[in-house]
Amino acid sequence: MTYADSSGVDWARIREDFPILREQVRGQPLVYLDNAASSQKPRAVMDALVEFYEHSNANVHRGLHELSSRATDAYEGAREKVARYLGAACAEEIVFTRGTTEGVNLVANAWGNASLKAGDVILLTEMEHHSNLVPWQMLAARTGAQVRYLPVTAEGELALEELDTFLTPAVKIFAFTHISNSLGTINPAAELCRAAKKVGALSLLDAAQSAGHCPVNVREIGCDFLVFSGHKMCAPTGIGALYGRRELLDSLPPWHGGGEMISSVTYEGATFKSAPYRFEAGTPNIAGAVGLGAAIDYIEAIGREAIFAHDSALVDYAQERLAELPGLHVLGPRRGRGGLVSFSMDAAHPHDITTYVDRFGVALRGGHHCNQPLMRKLRLPGTTRASFYFYNTQSEVDRLIEVLQEVQRFFA
Ligand code: C6P
């Protein structure tokens, strides 16, 4: 099998937009296959940051001068872009956050503290990242609610036949990942949200691994909340967003208090702005939001269907090639996975593999990928993971296979 892509996109030209991909690492051309951890940034996003700082930089929402109004327009313009990108009904449904982790914590606190009591159930899955697990455990400890986990099968998929057993009326929220960062599994988000709704539970979708990789539309999926990180989809670090249905967000109390989230303050107390501003206390990451807006423009100019087709073709090719290596075991579903592949090798520990291939300029990730409970269930110390994005190439997959063959020779 060879890598096949029928999108018609000139991927080689697109690769040129990423200056860092021309880097040499240890005297070898960089092969960057750690995109699930963080993607690289195109020139257009870097230019948008420079443009903002050179022409519009000031604080937002509070100044009456020209630069403040330029900065506010840029910041609120980025919010509108995120809303359109996710198919939200309006910009008020978008809260800027530092990323996925902060988005989950915001919901677990603003919604969870006020809504949960002993006996309630928070339903997660066994494949959740710590970001969509620890905040719920902390909430359970505060409220007396219980955390339960929809099991993962030996094939690395959710045990959907057990969904009815787990989704009881005691479940108040079902929070799950769209694409698993360690298995690559794509979960049937719309089906799971529909099932949650049937028992009166809210749903939260962790779109950290999907928002920049495939079409994601909150109204088609039917989720109540969605969280994602900009840095995994060409934007700077420290910016992401929470989507929440408007009436739901407006019904929630604030989480962080401070400037910008209030309507009025006295020495005795405060009243708060409506959503999303009541959730954005203090000076936000203005330039980050501008960078996220530029990243969205960039991704949309390519097209998310084309990106998904490219990543899928590359991961299929990688799986075929990895199957040539004896003693290498790929985790997760064989077909229909996101653009990443996790594996274990009899020859060596994931940390040793990842450190060794770095000598050849190949960037992988090795370890538990913030999925410790899942790794424990799978009885693995961790995995080695190659994760792709639209600027990766078939020849980079071939290079990966060559260096893994080196690993096998070195650790034999
Ligand atoms: N996964 C990885 O290498 P933050 O750190 O907030 O941007 O994203 C957290 C997060 C939440 N959910 C999923 C499914 C994720 O994959 C991640 C981040 C990185 O797999 C870092 S551990």
mmCIF file of C-alpha atoms in Angstrom, residues 114-404:
data_model
loop_
_atom_site.group_PDB
_atom_site.id
_atom_site.type_symbol
_atom_site.label_atom_id
_atom_site.label_comp_id
_atom_site.label_asym_id
_atom_site.label_seq_id
_atom_site.Cartn_x
_atom_site.Cartn_y
_atom_site.Cartn_z
ATOM 1 C CA ALA A 114 -23.554 24.485 42.122
ATOM 2 C CA SER A 115 -25.231 21.479 40.528
ATOM 3 C CA LEU A 116 -23.910 18.261 42.060
ATOM 4 C CA LYS A 117 -24.726 16.537 45.316
ATOM 5 C CA ALA A 118 -23.958 13.204 46.953
ATOM 6 C CA GLY A 119 -25.361 10.329 44.926
ATOM 7 C CA ASP A 120 -24.999 12.086 41.561
ATOM 8 C CA VAL A 121 -22.771 10.476 38.958
ATOM 9 C CA ILE A 122 -20.167 12.046 36.667
ATOM 10 C CA LEU A 123 -19.691 9.677 33.732
ATOM 11 C CA LEU A 124 -16.318 9.637 31.953
ATOM 12 C CA THR A 125 -14.647 6.960 29.845
ATOM 13 C CA GLU A 126 -11.580 4.858 30.558
ATOM 14 C CA MET A 127 -9.679 6.635 27.765
ATOM 15 C CA GLU A 128 -9.796 10.162 29.184
ATOM 16 C CA HIS A 129 -6.766 12.411 29.387
ATOM 17 C CA HIS A 130 -5.969 13.536 32.951
ATOM 18 C CA SER A 131 -7.379 16.964 31.995
ATOM 19 C CA ASN A 132 -10.820 15.431 31.583
ATOM 20 C CA LEU A 133 -10.472 13.207 34.619
ATOM 21 C CA VAL A 134 -8.716 14.896 37.552
ATOM 22 C CA PRO A 135 -10.978 18.015 37.624
ATOM 23 C CA TRP A 136 -13.998 15.672 37.882
ATOM 24 C CA GLN A 137 -12.377 13.610 40.626
ATOM 25 C CA MET A 138 -11.729 16.859 42.518
ATOM 26 C CA LEU A 139 -15.350 17.908 41.970
ATOM 27 C CA ALA A 140 -16.544 14.527 43.240
ATOM 28 C CA ALA A 141 -14.424 14.948 46.373
ATOM 29 C CA ARG A 142 -15.989 18.397 46.978
ATOM 30 C CA THR A 143 -19.603 17.361 46.405
ATOM 31 C CA GLY A 144 -19.852 13.664 47.316
ATOM 32 C CA ALA A 145 -20.736 12.781 43.721
ATOM 33 C CA GLN A 146 -19.276 9.630 42.200
ATOM 34 C CA VAL A 147 -17.101 9.280 39.069
ATOM 35 C CA ARG A 148 -17.787 6.287 36.856
ATOM 36 C CA TYR A 149 -16.027 5.187 33.661
ATOM 37 C CA LEU A 150 -17.457 3.694 30.480
ATOM 38 C CA PRO A 151 -15.064 0.799 29.727
ATOM 39 C CA VAL A 152 -12.662 0.559 26.799
ATOM 40 C CA THR A 153 -12.549 -2.759 24.889
ATOM 41 C CA ALA A 154 -9.422 -4.756 24.027
ATOM 42 C CA GLU A 155 -9.588 -3.161 20.545
ATOM 43 C CA GLY A 156 -9.305 0.284 22.130
ATOM 44 C CA GLU A 157 -12.888 1.344 21.473
ATOM 45 C CA LEU A 158 -15.640 2.373 23.862
ATOM 46 C CA ALA A 159 -17.831 -0.530 25.019
ATOM 47 C CA LEU A 160 -20.958 1.015 23.494
ATOM 48 C CA GLU A 161 -23.052 -2.045 24.320
ATOM 49 C CA GLU A 162 -22.586 -1.102 27.982
ATOM 50 C CA LEU A 163 -23.644 2.512 27.502
ATOM 51 C CA ASP A 164 -27.216 1.962 28.755
ATOM 52 C CA THR A 165 -25.927 0.298 31.924
ATOM 53 C CA PHE A 166 -23.695 3.280 32.707
ATOM 54 C CA LEU A 167 -25.929 6.120 31.499
ATOM 55 C CA THR A 168 -28.521 5.996 34.273
ATOM 56 C CA PRO A 169 -30.669 8.937 35.439
ATOM 57 C CA ALA A 170 -28.125 9.460 38.264
ATOM 58 C CA VAL A 171 -25.622 10.688 35.637
ATOM 59 C CA LYS A 172 -25.585 14.501 35.580
ATOM 60 C CA ILE A 173 -22.800 14.990 33.071
ATOM 61 C CA PHE A 174 -21.118 12.731 30.523
ATOM 62 C CA ALA A 175 -17.657 14.089 29.624
ATOM 63 C CA PHE A 176 -15.647 12.254 26.986
ATOM 64 C CA THR A 177 -12.939 12.707 24.426
ATOM 65 C CA HIS A 178 -13.706 13.048 20.722
ATOM 66 C CA ILE A 179 -10.382 11.510 19.618
ATOM 67 C CA SER A 180 -8.205 9.606 22.099
ATOM 68 C CA ASN A 181 -4.683 11.057 22.359
ATOM 69 C CA SER A 182 -3.175 7.661 23.153
ATOM 70 C CA LEU A 183 -5.285 5.191 21.129
ATOM 71 C CA GLY A 184 -6.335 7.338 18.172
ATOM 72 C CA THR A 185 -9.923 6.102 18.564
ATOM 73 C CA ILE A 186 -12.593 8.427 17.165
ATOM 74 C CA ASN A 187 -15.648 8.275 19.403
ATOM 75 C CA PRO A 188 -19.192 8.636 18.003
ATOM 76 C CA ALA A 189 -19.726 12.028 19.618
ATOM 77 C CA ALA A 190 -23.238 12.767 18.317
ATOM 78 C CA GLU A 191 -24.520 9.342 19.367
ATOM 79 C CA LEU A 192 -23.039 9.702 22.860
ATOM 80 C CA CYS A 193 -24.473 13.212 23.312
ATOM 81 C CA ARG A 194 -27.916 11.988 22.217
ATOM 82 C CA ALA A 195 -27.723 9.154 24.731
ATOM 83 C CA ALA A 196 -26.717 11.588 27.510
ATOM 84 C CA LYS A 197 -29.613 13.889 26.684
ATOM 85 C CA LYS A 198 -32.076 10.976 26.881
ATOM 86 C CA VAL A 199 -31.303 10.465 30.578
ATOM 87 C CA GLY A 200 -31.247 14.215 31.281
ATOM 88 C CA ALA A 201 -27.436 14.452 31.552
ATOM 89 C CA LEU A 202 -25.338 17.258 30.114
ATOM 90 C CA SER A 203 -22.503 16.381 27.738
ATOM 91 C CA LEU A 204 -18.987 17.787 27.489
ATOM 92 C CA LEU A 205 -16.820 16.992 24.483
ATOM 93 C CA ASP A 206 -13.025 17.132 24.825
ATOM 94 C CA ALA A 207 -12.070 18.237 21.312
ATOM 95 C CA ALA A 208 -8.351 18.707 22.036
ATOM 96 C CA GLN A 209 -7.390 16.166 19.353
ATOM 97 C CA SER A 210 -10.202 16.863 16.908
ATOM 98 C CA ALA A 211 -10.775 20.628 16.671
ATOM 99 C CA GLY A 212 -7.848 21.178 14.294
ATOM 100 C CA HIS A 213 -8.063 17.826 12.521
ATOM 101 C CA CYS A 214 -11.613 17.295 11.287
ATOM 102 C CA PRO A 215 -14.915 19.145 10.941
ATOM 103 C CA VAL A 216 -16.422 19.751 14.396
ATOM 104 C CA ASN A 217 -19.868 21.332 14.617
ATOM 105 C CA VAL A 218 -21.435 21.692 18.056
ATOM 106 C CA ARG A 219 -24.982 21.823 16.743
ATOM 107 C CA GLU A 220 -24.570 18.693 14.621
ATOM 108 C CA ILE A 221 -22.898 16.897 17.518
ATOM 109 C CA GLY A 222 -25.440 18.201 20.023
ATOM 110 C CA CYS A 223 -23.005 18.692 22.926
ATOM 111 C CA ASP A 224 -23.739 21.100 25.781
ATOM 112 C CA PHE A 225 -20.074 22.004 26.306
ATOM 113 C CA LEU A 226 -16.963 21.605 24.150
ATOM 114 C CA VAL A 227 -13.364 22.413 25.045
ATOM 115 C CA PHE A 228 -10.233 22.670 22.906
ATOM 116 C CA SER A 229 -6.673 24.090 22.851
ATOM 117 C CA GLY A 230 -5.357 26.438 20.181
ATOM 118 C CA HIS A 231 -1.769 25.214 20.339
ATOM 119 C CA LYS A 232 -2.671 21.824 18.839
ATOM 120 C CA MET A 233 -4.145 23.541 15.769
ATOM 121 C CA CYS A 234 -1.504 26.036 14.608
ATOM 122 C CA ALA A 235 -2.283 28.747 17.208
ATOM 123 C CA PRO A 236 -0.018 29.948 20.037
ATOM 124 C CA THR A 237 0.109 28.262 23.437
ATOM 125 C CA GLY A 238 -2.006 29.611 26.283
ATOM 126 C CA ILE A 239 -5.210 30.122 24.304
ATOM 127 C CA GLY A 240 -8.226 27.896 23.752
ATOM 128 C CA ALA A 241 -11.936 28.064 24.158
ATOM 129 C CA LEU A 242 -14.952 26.636 25.912
ATOM 130 C CA TYR A 243 -18.192 26.427 23.967
ATOM 131 C CA GLY A 244 -21.361 26.305 26.050
ATOM 132 C CA ARG A 245 -25.004 26.599 25.021
ATOM 133 C CA ARG A 246 -25.960 30.221 25.647
ATOM 134 C CA GLU A 247 -28.772 29.704 28.172
ATOM 135 C CA LEU A 248 -26.632 27.161 30.002
ATOM 136 C CA LEU A 249 -23.616 29.501 30.278
ATOM 137 C CA ASP A 250 -25.869 32.380 31.350
ATOM 138 C CA SER A 251 -27.323 30.205 34.119
ATOM 139 C CA LEU A 252 -23.914 29.423 35.646
ATOM 140 C CA PRO A 253 -22.196 31.389 38.392
ATOM 141 C CA PRO A 254 -18.697 32.735 37.678
ATOM 142 C CA TRP A 255 -15.629 30.721 38.607
ATOM 143 C CA HIS A 256 -12.768 33.235 38.868
ATOM 144 C CA GLY A 257 -13.473 36.680 40.264
ATOM 145 C CA GLY A 258 -11.685 39.901 39.315
ATOM 146 C CA GLY A 259 -11.706 42.784 36.892
ATOM 147 C CA GLU A 260 -13.767 42.737 33.696
ATOM 148 C CA MET A 261 -16.252 40.072 34.816
ATOM 149 C CA ILE A 262 -18.409 42.352 36.981
ATOM 150 C CA SER A 263 -21.353 44.671 36.372
ATOM 151 C CA SER A 264 -20.976 46.461 39.686
ATOM 152 C CA VAL A 265 -18.961 46.052 42.888
ATOM 153 C CA THR A 266 -19.546 47.407 46.399
ATOM 154 C CA TYR A 267 -17.636 46.659 49.600
ATOM 155 C CA GLU A 268 -20.398 44.153 50.367
ATOM 156 C CA GLY A 269 -20.530 42.199 47.110
ATOM 157 C CA ALA A 270 -20.671 42.189 43.345
ATOM 158 C CA THR A 271 -22.984 41.518 40.432
ATOM 159 C CA PHE A 272 -21.672 39.924 37.291
ATOM 160 C CA LYS A 273 -21.734 40.409 33.547
ATOM 161 C CA SER A 274 -23.513 37.890 31.361
ATOM 162 C CA ALA A 275 -21.610 35.098 29.604
ATOM 163 C CA PRO A 276 -18.992 34.902 28.226
ATOM 164 C CA TYR A 277 -17.495 37.907 30.061
ATOM 165 C CA ARG A 278 -18.383 36.687 33.537
ATOM 166 C CA PHE A 279 -15.969 33.789 32.890
ATOM 167 C CA GLU A 280 -13.070 35.946 31.666
ATOM 168 C CA ALA A 281 -11.734 37.629 34.804
ATOM 169 C CA GLY A 282 -8.662 39.844 34.410
ATOM 170 C CA THR A 283 -6.736 40.797 31.286
ATOM 171 C CA PRO A 284 -7.149 37.948 28.814
ATOM 172 C CA ASN A 285 -4.620 36.512 26.367
ATOM 173 C CA ILE A 286 -5.473 39.065 23.690
ATOM 174 C CA ALA A 287 -2.632 38.305 21.282
ATOM 175 C CA GLY A 288 -3.277 34.576 21.777
ATOM 176 C CA ALA A 289 -6.894 35.041 20.692
ATOM 177 C CA VAL A 290 -5.724 36.992 17.632
ATOM 178 C CA GLY A 291 -3.318 34.135 16.847
ATOM 179 C CA LEU A 292 -6.127 31.606 17.250
ATOM 180 C CA GLY A 293 -8.260 33.609 14.817
ATOM 181 C CA ALA A 294 -5.388 33.579 12.304
ATOM 182 C CA ALA A 295 -4.940 29.822 12.798
ATOM 183 C CA ILE A 296 -8.631 29.275 12.097
ATOM 184 C CA ASP A 297 -8.387 31.338 8.896
ATOM 185 C CA TYR A 298 -5.364 29.292 7.876
ATOM 186 C CA ILE A 299 -6.987 25.913 8.580
ATOM 187 C CA GLU A 300 -10.239 26.895 6.883
ATOM 188 C CA ALA A 301 -8.362 27.996 3.752
ATOM 189 C CA ILE A 302 -7.061 24.415 3.489
ATOM 190 C CA GLY A 303 -10.326 22.789 4.602
ATOM 191 C CA ARG A 304 -10.887 20.451 7.515
ATOM 192 C CA GLU A 305 -12.175 17.619 5.304
ATOM 193 C CA ALA A 306 -8.931 17.760 3.299
ATOM 194 C CA ILE A 307 -6.849 17.812 6.498
ATOM 195 C CA PHE A 308 -8.723 14.808 7.859
ATOM 196 C CA ALA A 309 -8.308 12.916 4.561
ATOM 197 C CA HIS A 310 -4.577 13.699 4.528
ATOM 198 C CA ASP A 311 -4.000 12.645 8.150
ATOM 199 C CA SER A 312 -6.108 9.480 7.712
ATOM 200 C CA ALA A 313 -4.190 8.434 4.597
ATOM 201 C CA LEU A 314 -0.890 9.035 6.378
ATOM 202 C CA VAL A 315 -1.874 7.098 9.490
ATOM 203 C CA ASP A 316 -3.149 4.187 7.354
ATOM 204 C CA TYR A 317 0.169 4.149 5.547
ATOM 205 C CA ALA A 318 2.071 4.322 8.854
ATOM 206 C CA GLN A 319 0.102 1.364 10.200
ATOM 207 C CA GLU A 320 0.901 -0.704 7.117
ATOM 208 C CA ARG A 321 4.595 0.093 7.416
ATOM 209 C CA LEU A 322 4.721 -0.475 11.195
ATOM 210 C CA ALA A 323 3.254 -3.943 10.628
ATOM 211 C CA GLU A 324 6.546 -4.832 8.852
ATOM 212 C CA LEU A 325 8.441 -4.552 12.138
ATOM 213 C CA PRO A 326 8.542 -7.722 14.252
ATOM 214 C CA GLY A 327 7.844 -7.261 17.966
ATOM 215 C CA LEU A 328 5.990 -3.994 17.427
ATOM 216 C CA HIS A 329 2.370 -3.826 18.631
ATOM 217 C CA VAL A 330 0.019 -1.049 17.568
ATOM 218 C CA LEU A 331 -2.710 0.041 19.987
ATOM 219 C CA GLY A 332 -6.225 1.091 19.094
ATOM 220 C CA PRO A 333 -8.551 0.424 16.177
ATOM 221 C CA ARG A 334 -7.055 -0.693 12.864
ATOM 222 C CA ARG A 335 -9.167 1.636 10.689
ATOM 223 C CA GLY A 336 -11.101 4.842 11.206
ATOM 224 C CA ARG A 337 -8.702 6.439 13.643
ATOM 225 C CA GLY A 338 -7.401 9.965 14.131
ATOM 226 C CA GLY A 339 -3.991 10.920 12.776
ATOM 227 C CA LEU A 340 -1.862 9.285 15.431
ATOM 228 C CA VAL A 341 -0.497 5.855 16.151
ATOM 229 C CA SER A 342 0.677 4.520 19.503
ATOM 230 C CA PHE A 343 2.716 1.365 19.789
ATOM 231 C CA SER A 344 4.846 -0.717 22.105
ATOM 232 C CA MET A 345 8.042 -2.510 21.075
ATOM 233 C CA ASP A 346 9.388 -5.656 22.697
ATOM 234 C CA ALA A 347 12.892 -4.255 22.137
ATOM 235 C CA ALA A 348 12.763 -1.277 24.499
ATOM 236 C CA HIS A 349 10.886 1.008 26.874
ATOM 237 C CA PRO A 350 9.000 3.941 25.242
ATOM 238 C CA HIS A 351 11.282 6.496 26.930
ATOM 239 C CA ASP A 352 14.372 4.753 25.547
ATOM 240 C CA ILE A 353 12.860 4.542 22.072
ATOM 241 C CA THR A 354 11.888 8.211 22.054
ATOM 242 C CA THR A 355 15.276 9.335 23.339
ATOM 243 C CA TYR A 356 17.106 7.115 20.843
ATOM 244 C CA VAL A 357 15.170 8.286 17.757
ATOM 245 C CA ASP A 358 15.802 11.910 18.741
ATOM 246 C CA ARG A 359 19.437 11.256 17.737
ATOM 247 C CA PHE A 360 18.123 11.024 14.175
ATOM 248 C CA GLY A 361 16.067 14.225 14.392
ATOM 249 C CA VAL A 362 12.786 12.337 14.783
ATOM 250 C CA ALA A 363 10.428 13.812 17.409
ATOM 251 C CA LEU A 364 8.038 11.249 18.912
ATOM 252 C CA ARG A 365 6.407 11.100 22.311
ATOM 253 C CA GLY A 366 6.962 8.253 24.760
ATOM 254 C CA GLY A 367 5.219 7.662 28.076
ATOM 255 C CA HIS A 368 1.728 7.499 29.528
ATOM 256 C CA HIS A 369 0.471 10.538 27.533
ATOM 257 C CA CYS A 370 -1.468 11.745 30.604
ATOM 258 C CA ASN A 371 -3.534 8.536 30.428
ATOM 259 C CA GLN A 372 -2.128 6.740 33.488
ATOM 260 C CA PRO A 373 -5.308 4.815 34.417
ATOM 261 C CA LEU A 374 -5.658 3.541 30.827
ATOM 262 C CA MET A 375 -1.994 2.471 30.667
ATOM 263 C CA ARG A 376 -2.442 0.647 33.976
ATOM 264 C CA LYS A 377 -5.521 -1.131 32.601
ATOM 265 C CA LEU A 378 -3.578 -2.118 29.466
ATOM 266 C CA ARG A 379 -0.655 -3.247 31.686
ATOM 267 C CA LEU A 380 1.758 -1.043 29.753
ATOM 268 C CA PRO A 381 4.426 1.273 31.174
ATOM 269 C CA GLY A 382 3.441 3.658 28.385
ATOM 270 C CA THR A 383 3.604 3.730 24.608
ATOM 271 C CA THR A 384 5.594 5.376 21.857
ATOM 272 C CA ARG A 385 3.443 7.671 19.766
ATOM 273 C CA ALA A 386 3.792 9.191 16.312
ATOM 274 C CA SER A 387 1.199 11.875 15.662
ATOM 275 C CA PHE A 388 0.690 13.553 12.302
ATOM 276 C CA TYR A 389 -0.546 16.815 10.895
ATOM 277 C CA PHE A 390 -1.195 18.057 7.397
ATOM 278 C CA TYR A 391 2.422 19.126 6.809
ATOM 279 C CA ASN A 392 3.800 15.624 7.439
ATOM 280 C CA THR A 393 4.741 13.487 4.450
ATOM 281 C CA GLN A 394 4.934 9.896 3.350
ATOM 282 C CA SER A 395 8.726 10.102 3.289
ATOM 283 C CA GLU A 396 8.689 11.151 6.964
ATOM 284 C CA VAL A 397 6.767 7.964 7.744
ATOM 285 C CA ASP A 398 9.411 6.023 5.804
ATOM 286 C CA ARG A 399 12.102 7.757 7.859
ATOM 287 C CA LEU A 400 10.242 6.797 11.046
ATOM 288 C CA ILE A 401 10.313 3.147 9.979
ATOM 289 C CA GLU A 402 14.056 3.341 9.229
ATOM 290 C CA VAL A 403 14.883 4.775 12.643
ATOM 291 C CA LEU A 404 12.652 2.212 14.392
#
